[in-house]
Coordinates of C-alpha atoms in Angstrom, one line a residue:
X1 CA -0.1 0.0 0.0
X2 CA 3.0 2.4 0.8
X3 CA 4.3 1.6 -2.7
X4 CA 0.9 2.8 -4.6
X5 CA 1.0 6.0 -2.2
X6 CA 4.7 6.7 -3.4
X7 CA 3.9 5.7 -7.1
X8 CA 0.8 8.2 -7.3
X9 CA 2.8 10.9 -5.7
X10 CA 5.5 10.5 -8.3
X11 CA 2.9 10.7 -11.3
X12 CA 1.3 13.8 -9.8
X13 CA 4.4 15.6 -9.2
X14 CA 5.1 18.7 -7.3
X15 CA 2.6 21.0 -9.0
X16 CA -0.4 19.1 -7.3
X17 CA 1.5 18.7 -4.1
X18 CA -1.3 20.9 -2.1
X19 CA -4.0 18.5 -3.4
X20 CA -1.9 15.3 -2.7
X21 CA -1.2 16.7 0.8
X22 CA -4.9 16.9 1.3
X23 CA -5.7 13.6 0.1
X24 CA -3.1 12.0 1.9
X25 CA -4.4 13.5 5.1
X26 CA -7.7 12.2 4.5
X27 CA -6.1 8.6 4.2
X28 CA -4.8 8.7 7.6
X29 CA -6.4 7.7 10.8
X30 CA -7.8 10.8 12.5
X31 CA -9.2 11.4 15.8
X32 CA -12.9 9.9 16.1
X33 CA -15.1 9.9 18.8
X34 CA -16.4 6.6 17.9
X35 CA -13.1 5.0 18.4
X36 CA -12.4 6.9 21.7
X37 CA -9.3 8.8 19.8
X38 CA -9.0 12.4 21.1
X39 CA -5.1 13.2 20.8
X40 CA -1.9 12.0 19.7
X41 CA -1.0 10.5 23.0
X42 CA -4.7 8.5 23.1
X43 CA -3.8 6.5 19.6
X44 CA -4.7 3.1 19.8
X45 CA -2.2 0.5 18.9
X46 CA -2.6 -1.3 15.8
X47 CA -3.1 -4.5 17.3
X48 CA -6.1 -3.1 19.4
X49 CA -8.1 -2.0 16.0
X50 CA -11.0 -3.9 15.1
X51 CA -10.2 -7.0 12.8
X52 CA -11.9 -5.4 9.4
X53 CA -10.1 -2.0 9.7
X54 CA -7.1 -3.2 7.8
X55 CA -9.6 -4.2 4.8
X56 CA -11.3 -1.0 5.2
X57 CA -8.0 1.0 4.9
X58 CA -6.8 -1.3 1.9
X59 CA -9.9 -0.5 0.0
X60 CA -9.6 3.2 1.0
X61 CA -6.0 3.5 -0.2
X62 CA -6.9 1.7 -3.2
X63 CA -9.6 4.2 -3.9
X64 CA -7.3 7.2 -3.3
X65 CA -4.8 6.0 -5.6
X66 CA -6.9 5.5 -8.4
X67 CA -8.3 9.1 -7.7
X68 CA -4.8 10.7 -7.7
X69 CA -4.1 8.9 -10.8
X70 CA -7.2 10.5 -12.6
X71 CA -6.8 13.9 -10.9
X72 CA -3.2 14.2 -12.1
X73 CA -3.9 15.0 -15.8
X74 CA -6.8 17.2 -14.8
X75 CA -4.6 19.2 -12.5
X76 CA -2.0 19.5 -15.1
X77 CA -4.5 20.8 -17.8
X78 CA -5.7 23.3 -15.3
X79 CA -2.1 24.7 -14.5
X80 CA -1.4 24.4 -18.0
X81 CA -4.6 26.5 -19.2
X82 CA -5.3 28.8 -16.2
X83 CA -1.8 29.2 -14.6
X84 CA -0.5 32.8 -14.7
X85 CA 2.0 33.7 -17.4
X86 CA 4.0 36.5 -18.1
X87 CA 2.2 39.4 -19.5
X88 CA -1.1 37.8 -18.5
X89 CA -2.6 41.2 -18.4
X90 CA -1.3 43.8 -21.2
X91 CA -1.7 47.5 -20.7
X92 CA -2.6 48.9 -24.2
X93 CA -3.4 52.7 -22.8
X94 CA -2.1 55.4 -24.4
X95 CA 1.1 56.7 -22.5
X96 CA 1.8 60.1 -22.1
X97 CA 2.8 61.7 -25.4
X98 CA 5.8 63.8 -25.7
X99 CA 6.0 67.2 -27.8
X100 CA 7.1 66.7 -31.1
X101 CA 10.8 67.3 -31.4
X102 CA 11.8 70.8 -33.1
X103 CA 13.2 70.0 -36.5
X104 CA 15.3 73.1 -36.5
X105 CA 16.4 73.9 -32.9
X106 CA 16.5 77.2 -31.6
X107 CA 20.3 76.7 -30.2
X108 CA 21.7 74.7 -33.3
X109 CA 23.3 77.7 -34.4
X110 CA 24.8 78.9 -31.0
X111 CA 28.2 78.2 -30.3
X112 CA 28.9 75.0 -28.5
X113 CA 31.6 74.8 -25.7
X114 CA 33.4 72.2 -27.4
X115 CA 33.6 73.9 -30.8
X116 CA 33.3 77.6 -29.9
X117 CA 36.4 78.4 -31.2
X118 CA 35.8 77.0 -34.6
X119 CA 34.4 79.7 -37.2
X120 CA 31.4 79.1 -39.5
X121 CA 29.2 81.0 -41.8
X122 CA 25.6 80.5 -42.2
X123 CA 24.2 79.5 -45.8
X124 CA 20.7 81.3 -45.7
X125 CA 19.4 80.2 -48.6
X126 CA 19.9 76.7 -47.4
X127 CA 18.7 77.4 -44.1
X128 CA 15.6 78.6 -45.3
X129 CA 14.7 75.2 -46.8
X130 CA 14.9 73.3 -43.6
X131 CA 11.4 73.0 -41.7
X132 CA 10.8 75.0 -38.6
X133 CA 7.5 73.7 -37.3
X134 CA 5.9 77.2 -37.9
X135 CA 4.5 77.0 -41.4
X136 CA 2.3 79.8 -42.8
X137 CA -0.1 80.3 -45.4
X138 CA 0.9 83.2 -47.1
X139 CA 0.4 84.4 -50.7
X140 CA 3.6 86.2 -52.0
X141 CA 3.0 89.4 -53.9
X142 CA 3.7 88.9 -57.6
X143 CA 3.7 91.3 -60.6
X144 CA 0.4 91.4 -62.3
X145 CA 0.9 90.1 -65.8
X146 CA -1.4 89.4 -68.9
X147 CA -3.7 86.3 -68.7
X148 CA -1.7 85.4 -65.6
X149 CA -4.6 83.5 -64.1
X150 CA -5.0 81.6 -67.4
X151 CA -1.4 80.7 -67.7
X152 CA -0.4 80.0 -64.2
X153 CA -3.5 79.4 -62.4
X154 CA -5.2 81.5 -59.5
X155 CA -3.1 81.9 -56.6
X156 CA -5.0 81.5 -53.4
X157 CA -4.9 80.9 -49.7
X158 CA -7.5 79.4 -47.3
X159 CA -7.7 79.5 -43.4
X160 CA -9.8 76.3 -42.4
X161 CA -10.4 77.8 -39.0
X162 CA -13.2 80.1 -40.5
X163 CA -15.2 77.0 -41.1
X164 CA -16.1 77.3 -37.5
X165 CA -17.9 80.1 -35.6
X166 CA -15.6 81.8 -32.9
X167 CA -17.5 80.5 -30.3
X168 CA -17.1 76.8 -31.2
X169 CA -13.7 77.1 -32.5
X170 CA -11.8 76.5 -29.0
X171 CA -13.8 73.5 -28.3
X172 CA -13.3 72.1 -31.7
X173 CA -9.3 72.9 -31.4
X174 CA -8.9 71.2 -27.8
X175 CA -10.9 68.1 -29.4
X176 CA -8.8 68.1 -32.7
X177 CA -5.4 68.3 -30.4
X178 CA -6.5 65.1 -28.1
X179 CA -7.3 63.1 -31.1
X180 CA -4.2 64.1 -32.6
X181 CA -2.2 63.1 -29.6
X182 CA -3.9 59.7 -29.7
X183 CA -3.2 59.1 -33.2
X184 CA 0.7 59.5 -32.7
X185 CA 0.5 57.4 -29.9
X186 CA -1.5 54.6 -32.2
X187 CA 0.8 55.2 -35.2
X188 CA 4.2 55.4 -33.8
X189 CA 6.4 52.7 -32.3
X190 CA 10.1 52.0 -31.4
X191 CA 10.7 51.3 -35.1
X192 CA 10.3 55.3 -35.5
X193 CA 12.8 56.3 -33.1
X194 CA 15.9 57.9 -34.2
X195 CA 19.0 55.7 -33.2
X196 CA 22.3 57.2 -33.6
X197 CA 25.1 54.8 -33.2
X198 CA 28.0 56.2 -31.0
X199 CA 31.8 56.5 -32.6
X200 CA 34.6 54.2 -31.2
X201 CA 32.2 51.7 -29.8
X202 CA 33.5 48.0 -29.3
X203 CA 30.1 46.7 -30.1
X204 CA 29.0 45.5 -33.2
X205 CA 24.9 44.9 -33.8
X206 CA 22.5 45.3 -36.3
X207 CA 21.0 48.9 -36.8
X208 CA 18.0 47.8 -38.2
X209 CA 16.4 44.9 -40.4
X210 CA 16.1 42.5 -37.6
X211 CA 12.2 41.3 -37.6
X212 CA 10.5 38.6 -35.5
X213 CA 6.9 37.4 -35.7
X214 CA 4.8 38.0 -32.6
X215 CA 5.4 35.3 -30.1
X216 CA 8.1 33.6 -32.2
X217 CA 11.8 33.2 -31.7
X218 CA 15.0 34.4 -33.8
X219 CA 18.7 34.5 -33.5
X220 CA 19.8 37.9 -33.5
X221 CA 22.6 38.6 -36.2
X222 CA 25.6 40.6 -36.1
X223 CA 26.3 40.9 -32.2
X224 CA 30.0 41.2 -31.6
X225 CA 32.5 42.5 -29.1
X226 CA 35.7 44.2 -30.6
X227 CA 37.7 44.9 -27.2
X228 CA 41.1 45.3 -25.8
X229 CA 42.7 42.5 -23.9
X230 CA 41.3 42.1 -20.3
X231 CA 40.9 39.5 -17.6
X232 CA 36.8 39.2 -17.8
X233 CA 34.7 40.3 -20.6
X234 CA 31.0 40.9 -20.0
X235 CA 28.2 42.0 -22.2
X236 CA 24.5 42.6 -21.2
X237 CA 21.4 42.5 -23.3
X238 CA 18.2 44.1 -22.1
X239 CA 14.5 44.2 -23.7
X240 CA 11.2 45.2 -22.8
X241 CA 8.7 43.1 -24.8
X242 CA 10.5 39.7 -25.2
X243 CA 13.2 37.5 -23.5
X244 CA 16.7 36.5 -24.4
X245 CA 18.4 32.7 -24.6
X246 CA 20.9 30.9 -26.2
X247 CA 20.5 28.1 -28.6
X248 CA 23.9 26.7 -27.7
X249 CA 26.3 27.1 -24.8
X250 CA 30.0 27.7 -25.2
X251 CA 32.7 26.4 -23.2
X252 CA 34.0 28.9 -20.8
X253 CA 31.3 31.6 -20.9
X254 CA 28.8 32.0 -18.1
X255 CA 25.2 32.7 -19.1
X256 CA 23.0 34.3 -16.6
X257 CA 19.1 35.3 -17.3
X258 CA 18.1 32.7 -19.7
X259 CA 14.5 33.0 -20.6
X260 CA 14.4 36.7 -19.0
X261 CA 14.5 40.1 -20.4
X262 CA 18.1 40.6 -19.3
X263 CA 20.8 38.4 -20.2
X264 CA 24.4 38.7 -19.3
X265 CA 27.3 36.9 -20.8
X266 CA 31.0 36.7 -19.4
X267 CA 34.2 35.0 -19.5
X268 CA 37.7 35.2 -19.8
X269 CA 38.2 34.6 -23.5
X270 CA 36.9 37.2 -25.9
X271 CA 36.6 34.7 -28.9
X272 CA 34.3 32.4 -27.0
X273 CA 32.3 35.6 -25.7
X274 CA 31.9 36.3 -29.6
X275 CA 30.9 32.6 -30.3
X276 CA 28.5 32.8 -27.8
X277 CA 26.8 35.6 -29.1
X278 CA 26.3 34.0 -32.4
X279 CA 23.8 31.7 -30.5
X280 CA 21.8 34.5 -28.7
X281 CA 17.9 34.2 -29.6
X282 CA 15.2 36.6 -28.9
X283 CA 11.6 35.5 -28.1
X284 CA 8.7 37.7 -28.3
X285 CA 6.6 37.6 -25.2
X286 CA 4.1 40.5 -25.3
X287 CA 1.8 40.2 -28.3
X288 CA 1.3 43.1 -30.8
X289 CA 0.6 42.4 -34.2
X290 CA 2.8 45.4 -35.4
X291 CA 5.4 47.3 -33.0
X292 CA 9.2 47.0 -32.1
X293 CA 11.4 46.1 -29.2
X294 CA 13.9 48.4 -28.2
X295 CA 17.1 46.3 -27.1
X296 CA 19.9 47.7 -24.8
X297 CA 23.4 46.3 -25.9
X298 CA 26.4 46.9 -23.4
X299 CA 29.5 46.2 -22.2
X300 CA 32.0 48.2 -19.7
X301 CA 31.6 51.7 -20.3
X302 CA 29.7 51.5 -23.6
X303 CA 26.1 51.0 -24.5
X304 CA 24.3 50.7 -27.9
X305 CA 20.6 50.6 -28.6
X306 CA 19.1 48.6 -31.9
X307 CA 15.6 47.7 -32.6
X308 CA 14.1 44.4 -33.3
X309 CA 10.6 44.8 -35.3
X310 CA 7.7 42.8 -34.2
X311 CA 5.2 42.3 -36.7
X312 CA 3.2 39.6 -38.6
X313 CA 4.4 39.5 -42.5
X314 CA 1.8 41.5 -44.5
X315 CA -0.7 39.0 -45.9
X316 CA -0.5 38.8 -50.0
X317 CA -3.2 39.8 -51.9
X318 CA -3.0 38.2 -55.2
X319 CA -5.1 38.4 -58.4
X320 CA -5.5 36.1 -61.1
X321 CA -4.3 37.9 -64.4
X322 CA -6.1 35.2 -66.6
X323 CA -4.7 34.1 -69.9
X324 CA -2.6 36.3 -72.1
X325 CA -4.2 36.8 -75.7
X326 CA -0.6 37.1 -76.9
X327 CA 0.9 39.8 -79.3
X328 CA 2.6 43.3 -78.7
X329 CA -0.8 45.0 -77.8
X330 CA -2.8 42.2 -76.4
X331 CA -0.1 41.2 -73.8
X332 CA -2.8 41.6 -71.0
X333 CA -6.1 40.0 -70.5
X334 CA -7.9 43.4 -69.6
X335 CA -11.2 41.7 -68.6
X336 CA -9.1 39.5 -66.2
X337 CA -7.2 42.5 -64.8
X338 CA -9.6 45.5 -65.0
X339 CA -12.9 46.5 -63.7
X340 CA -14.5 49.9 -64.8
X341 CA -16.1 51.7 -62.0
X342 CA -18.4 54.9 -62.2
X343 CA -20.8 56.7 -60.2
X344 CA -24.1 58.1 -61.9
X345 CA -26.8 60.6 -60.8
X346 CA -29.6 61.3 -62.9
X347 CA -27.6 61.1 -66.2
X348 CA -28.9 57.9 -67.9
X349 CA -28.4 59.2 -71.3
X350 CA -24.7 60.0 -70.7
X351 CA -24.0 56.6 -69.1
X352 CA -25.5 54.6 -71.7
X353 CA -23.3 56.5 -74.1
X354 CA -20.4 55.7 -72.0
X355 CA -21.1 51.9 -71.9
X356 CA -21.7 51.8 -75.6
X357 CA -18.4 53.4 -76.3
X358 CA -16.4 51.0 -73.7
X359 CA -18.2 47.9 -75.4
X360 CA -16.5 49.2 -78.9
X361 CA -12.9 48.4 -77.2
X362 CA -13.7 46.2 -74.5
X363 CA -16.9 44.1 -74.9
X364 CA -16.1 41.7 -71.8
X365 CA -14.8 44.2 -69.2
X366 CA -17.0 44.4 -66.0
X367 CA -18.5 47.5 -65.7
X368 CA -19.9 48.5 -61.9
X369 CA -22.1 51.4 -61.4
X370 CA -23.2 53.1 -58.2
X371 CA -26.4 55.0 -58.4
X372 CA -27.9 57.6 -56.1
X373 CA -30.4 58.6 -58.5
X374 CA -34.2 59.6 -56.9
X375 CA -35.9 57.6 -59.5
X376 CA -33.4 55.0 -60.7
X377 CA -33.5 53.4 -64.2
X378 CA -32.5 49.7 -64.8
X379 CA -29.1 49.5 -66.7
X380 CA -28.9 46.1 -68.3
X381 CA -26.3 44.2 -70.2
X382 CA -23.7 41.6 -70.2
X383 CA -20.9 42.2 -67.4
X384 CA -23.0 45.3 -65.9
X385 CA -23.5 45.7 -62.2
X386 CA -25.4 48.2 -61.0
X387 CA -25.8 49.0 -57.4
X388 CA -28.4 51.6 -55.9
X389 CA -27.9 54.0 -53.2
X390 CA -30.4 56.3 -51.2
X391 CA -31.3 59.2 -53.1
X392 CA -28.4 61.9 -53.1
X393 CA -25.9 59.8 -50.9
X394 CA -23.3 61.5 -52.9
X395 CA -20.1 61.7 -54.9
X396 CA -17.6 59.9 -52.6
X397 CA -20.0 57.8 -50.9
X398 CA -20.8 56.4 -54.4
X399 CA -17.0 55.7 -55.2
X400 CA -16.8 53.5 -52.1
X401 CA -19.6 51.3 -53.2
X402 CA -18.5 51.0 -56.6
X403 CA -15.1 50.1 -55.9
X404 CA -15.8 47.7 -52.8
X405 CA -17.5 45.3 -55.3
X406 CA -14.4 45.1 -57.7
X407 CA -12.6 41.9 -57.7
X408 CA -9.8 42.4 -60.0
X409 CA -6.4 43.6 -59.7
X410 CA -7.1 46.9 -61.1
X411 CA -9.9 49.3 -61.1
X412 CA -10.3 51.9 -63.8
X413 CA -12.3 55.2 -62.6
X414 CA -14.2 57.3 -65.0
X415 CA -17.0 59.7 -64.7
X416 CA -20.4 58.9 -66.4
X417 CA -20.0 61.4 -69.0
X418 CA -16.6 60.1 -70.7
X419 CA -16.4 58.5 -74.0
X420 CA -13.9 56.1 -75.0
X421 CA -12.0 56.4 -78.3
X422 CA -9.1 54.7 -80.0
X423 CA -6.9 56.6 -77.9
X424 CA -8.1 55.2 -74.8
X425 CA -5.8 52.5 -74.2
X426 CA -6.3 50.9 -70.9
X427 CA -3.4 48.4 -71.8
X428 CA -0.8 51.1 -71.6
X429 CA -2.0 52.2 -68.0
X430 CA -1.9 48.4 -66.9
X431 CA 1.6 48.3 -68.5
X432 CA 2.9 51.2 -66.5
X433 CA 1.4 49.8 -63.3
X434 CA 2.7 46.3 -64.1
X435 CA 6.3 47.4 -64.6
X436 CA 6.7 50.3 -62.1
X437 CA 5.9 50.7 -58.5
X438 CA 3.0 53.0 -58.8
X439 CA -0.1 52.3 -57.2
X440 CA -2.3 54.5 -59.5
X441 CA -1.8 56.3 -62.8
X442 CA -4.0 58.9 -64.4
X443 CA -4.6 59.7 -68.0
X444 CA -5.8 62.7 -69.8
X445 CA -9.5 64.2 -70.3
X446 CA -10.0 65.8 -73.7
X447 CA -12.8 68.5 -73.6
X448 CA -14.8 69.0 -76.9
X449 CA -12.5 72.1 -77.6
X450 CA -9.6 69.8 -78.0
X451 CA -7.9 70.6 -74.8
X452 CA -6.6 67.6 -72.8
X453 CA -6.2 68.2 -69.0
X454 CA -4.0 65.7 -66.9
X455 CA -4.7 67.8 -63.6
X456 CA -1.4 67.1 -62.3
X457 CA -1.1 68.5 -58.7
X458 CA 2.0 68.4 -56.3
X459 CA 0.7 68.1 -53.0
X460 CA 2.8 68.5 -49.8
X461 CA 2.3 69.3 -45.8
X462 CA 4.8 71.7 -44.2
X463 CA 4.9 70.9 -40.4
X464 CA 3.0 73.7 -38.2
X465 CA 2.8 74.4 -34.5
X466 CA 0.0 73.6 -32.3
X467 CA -2.4 75.5 -34.6
X468 CA -1.8 72.7 -37.2
X469 CA 0.1 72.1 -40.7
X470 CA -0.1 73.9 -43.7
X471 CA -1.3 72.3 -46.9
X472 CA 0.1 73.2 -50.2
X473 CA -1.0 72.5 -53.7
X474 CA 0.3 73.5 -56.8
X475 CA 0.3 72.2 -60.5
X476 CA 3.1 70.2 -62.0
X477 CA 4.9 66.8 -61.3
X478 CA 8.0 65.6 -59.5
X479 CA 10.0 63.8 -62.7
X480 CA 9.5 61.8 -65.9
X481 CA 9.4 58.0 -65.5
X482 CA 11.9 56.3 -67.4
X483 CA 10.6 53.8 -70.1
X484 CA 7.5 55.7 -70.3
X485 CA 8.5 59.0 -71.8
X486 CA 4.8 60.4 -71.5
X487 CA 4.4 59.3 -68.0
X488 CA 5.4 61.4 -64.9
X489 CA 5.4 61.1 -61.3
X490 CA 3.1 63.3 -59.2
X491 CA 0.7 63.5 -56.3
X492 CA -3.0 63.9 -57.7
X493 CA -4.3 63.6 -60.8
X494 CA -7.8 64.0 -63.0
X495 CA -10.8 61.8 -62.7
X496 CA -9.7 59.2 -64.9
X497 CA -7.3 56.9 -63.2
X498 CA -6.2 53.0 -63.1
X499 CA -5.2 52.0 -59.7
X500 CA -4.2 48.9 -57.8
X501 CA -7.6 47.8 -56.2
X502 CA -6.4 47.2 -52.6
X503 CA -4.4 50.3 -52.5
X504 CA -7.8 52.3 -53.3
X505 CA -9.9 50.4 -50.7
X506 CA -6.8 51.2 -48.2
X507 CA -7.4 54.9 -48.7
X508 CA -10.8 55.1 -49.1
X509 CA -13.4 58.1 -49.9
X510 CA -14.7 60.1 -47.2
X511 CA -18.3 59.9 -47.6
X512 CA -19.0 63.0 -45.8
X513 CA -17.7 64.8 -49.0
X514 CA -21.1 64.4 -51.2
X515 CA -20.9 67.2 -53.9
X516 CA -17.5 68.9 -54.0
X517 CA -14.6 66.6 -53.6
X518 CA -11.6 65.1 -55.8
X519 CA -8.3 66.0 -54.3
X520 CA -9.1 65.1 -50.9
X521 CA -8.8 61.5 -51.8
X522 CA -5.1 62.1 -52.9
X523 CA -4.7 64.2 -49.9
X524 CA -5.7 61.0 -47.6
X525 CA -3.3 59.0 -49.7
X526 CA -0.4 61.0 -49.0
X527 CA 2.5 58.4 -47.6
X528 CA 0.1 55.8 -49.1
X529 CA -0.4 56.0 -52.9
X530 CA 2.5 56.4 -55.4
X531 CA 1.0 58.3 -58.1
X532 CA 1.8 58.7 -61.7
X533 CA 0.2 60.3 -64.8
X534 CA 0.4 59.5 -68.4
X535 CA -0.6 62.0 -71.1
X536 CA -1.0 59.7 -74.1
X537 CA -3.9 57.5 -72.7
X538 CA -7.1 60.0 -73.3
X539 CA -10.6 59.8 -72.7
X540 CA -13.2 62.2 -74.2
X541 CA -15.6 64.4 -72.2
X542 CA -19.0 64.6 -73.4
X543 CA -19.8 68.1 -74.4
X544 CA -21.2 70.2 -71.3
X545 CA -22.5 73.1 -73.8
X546 CA -26.5 73.3 -74.1
X547 CA -28.6 76.0 -74.2
X548 CA -30.7 76.6 -71.1
X549 CA -34.0 76.0 -72.9
X550 CA -33.1 73.0 -74.3
X551 CA -32.0 71.3 -70.7
X552 CA -34.3 68.5 -69.8
X553 CA -35.8 68.4 -65.9
X554 CA -33.1 65.7 -65.0
X555 CA -30.4 68.2 -66.4
X556 CA -31.7 71.0 -64.4
X557 CA -31.8 68.8 -61.1
X558 CA -28.4 67.4 -61.7
X559 CA -27.0 71.0 -62.1
X560 CA -28.7 72.2 -59.0
X561 CA -26.9 69.1 -57.1
X562 CA -23.5 69.4 -59.0
X563 CA -23.0 73.0 -58.8
X564 CA -24.4 74.3 -55.3
X565 CA -25.0 78.0 -54.7
X566 CA -23.4 80.1 -52.1
X567 CA -25.8 79.1 -49.5
X568 CA -24.7 75.4 -49.6
X569 CA -22.7 73.9 -46.7
X570 CA -20.5 71.7 -49.0
X571 CA -17.3 74.0 -48.9
X572 CA -17.7 74.4 -45.0
X573 CA -18.1 70.6 -44.7
X574 CA -14.7 70.0 -46.7
X575 CA -12.8 72.9 -44.8
X576 CA -14.0 71.7 -41.3
X577 CA -12.8 68.2 -42.5
X578 CA -9.4 69.7 -43.4
X579 CA -9.1 71.4 -40.1
X580 CA -10.0 68.6 -37.8
X581 CA -9.6 65.3 -39.6
X582 CA -6.4 66.3 -41.4
X583 CA -5.4 68.7 -38.7
X584 CA -4.5 71.5 -41.3
X585 CA -4.9 75.0 -40.5
X586 CA -4.7 76.7 -43.8
X587 CA -4.0 75.8 -47.4
X588 CA -2.2 77.8 -50.1
X589 CA -2.2 76.7 -53.8
X590 CA -2.2 77.7 -57.6

């Protein structure tokens, strides 16, 4: 019986010792009034116990042994699932934010004590190019030239704070600043920190490029110590979101802190220390899908910092390109690669003209239509999908709906009053996106007068102060694309563009912009979209010229929605979004 108890104890192990002790106490003869046993001194000798006591005790012990064997796996499961683990509670609350660093510090040009004896000359023309966190939207005075507006565009300046009344502006500004701080805390991680490797350090380490997936383990590459001879070498590693260990133990090296956030390696031989560092591992223990851990790496009198990026590898979103039709002009299967999307409102005659023109050149390309007309008309035909919306829902809401239904790699956006011609070569735009890093490429829209516009815009944001940043828009582009002489890189294009579907969905269209909107999509896409423009792919624009007495009721109603009067709040809505959502205080452009 004693053997059985010991075997059960061995099976259960130390993790259930409290349960085992309790059960063993139950198996021992205790004080019992029925037996006349009241204390340790009054225990009866074994020989004086009843005759069947040994039989009863044998049965009890046997039952307890079976119970322990059955309880062991349950106890192990309990401890494995519910036992406390590192980081069982994760603090995802925003930490106190620090004020943004001044990009051009005030004391930068003041003499430093160490270099006070060295003369220098300030280059004002270069100094003016540096950001100062104090932008302003001011229109510089210029000469009045004939046809200046027609040739160079209208110069303008806008203050977005005027979208709010003086009484509500302070509250709006406070709310905007609070949301901006939260945005910065959400979008910044240790991977965004500036790390400067100090000179003459004996430590070698990776400055960037080390990446681990959440809760996984990697070998840390590039760790080494280049130090002068000494009796004892020691290096230390510290992290905040993971633990260190070693994949192998090197002779003559003492390792302390395995499986912890702080690891120390020490030993008398430098080569052994360096060999041991080749086996150092990092395991992420605090889950986050996309962040970074800051690792402190130090030895006597020297310290370095490097980043380990923690993130899931982005999941691919691949599209079947279909079978190629062969030939130089038919290299791409446009029907498998491209969906044409448009938004219509009350203009079914122009929409049907657009569809007819598309079918002359691309008879099997899918056309997706978002329609928020008051009395919708059914638009039928092969490869046509029409989605109805609430009346007057708006321009950008329609874009969102139409593009959300696209399942091809690319989406070609067109207005409902465009007309395809032999110059509307979608293949050329596909070729540009297939062979470059661009996410979106626009074409040109030709008016009935013969003038074609690409509407190329350069968009930039200048850092400001607590009042917000400054938005600057001007016509032009950055540079020509090699291999495509008719194409350039820019920031905004006309309403005729081919784009990678997933990138457009990533940016989206703000549905609050219902009537007057276009460049807002490209402004929201700054830093996300790589934009180009090609002038040799042209679509025609249906004539807008029509005598007033010949306009239909639908055309009159459309004009009322499309061109709101001065009492309409569309521009106020746009400026308020610039001010609050994008944190702009003003805008200049031409």
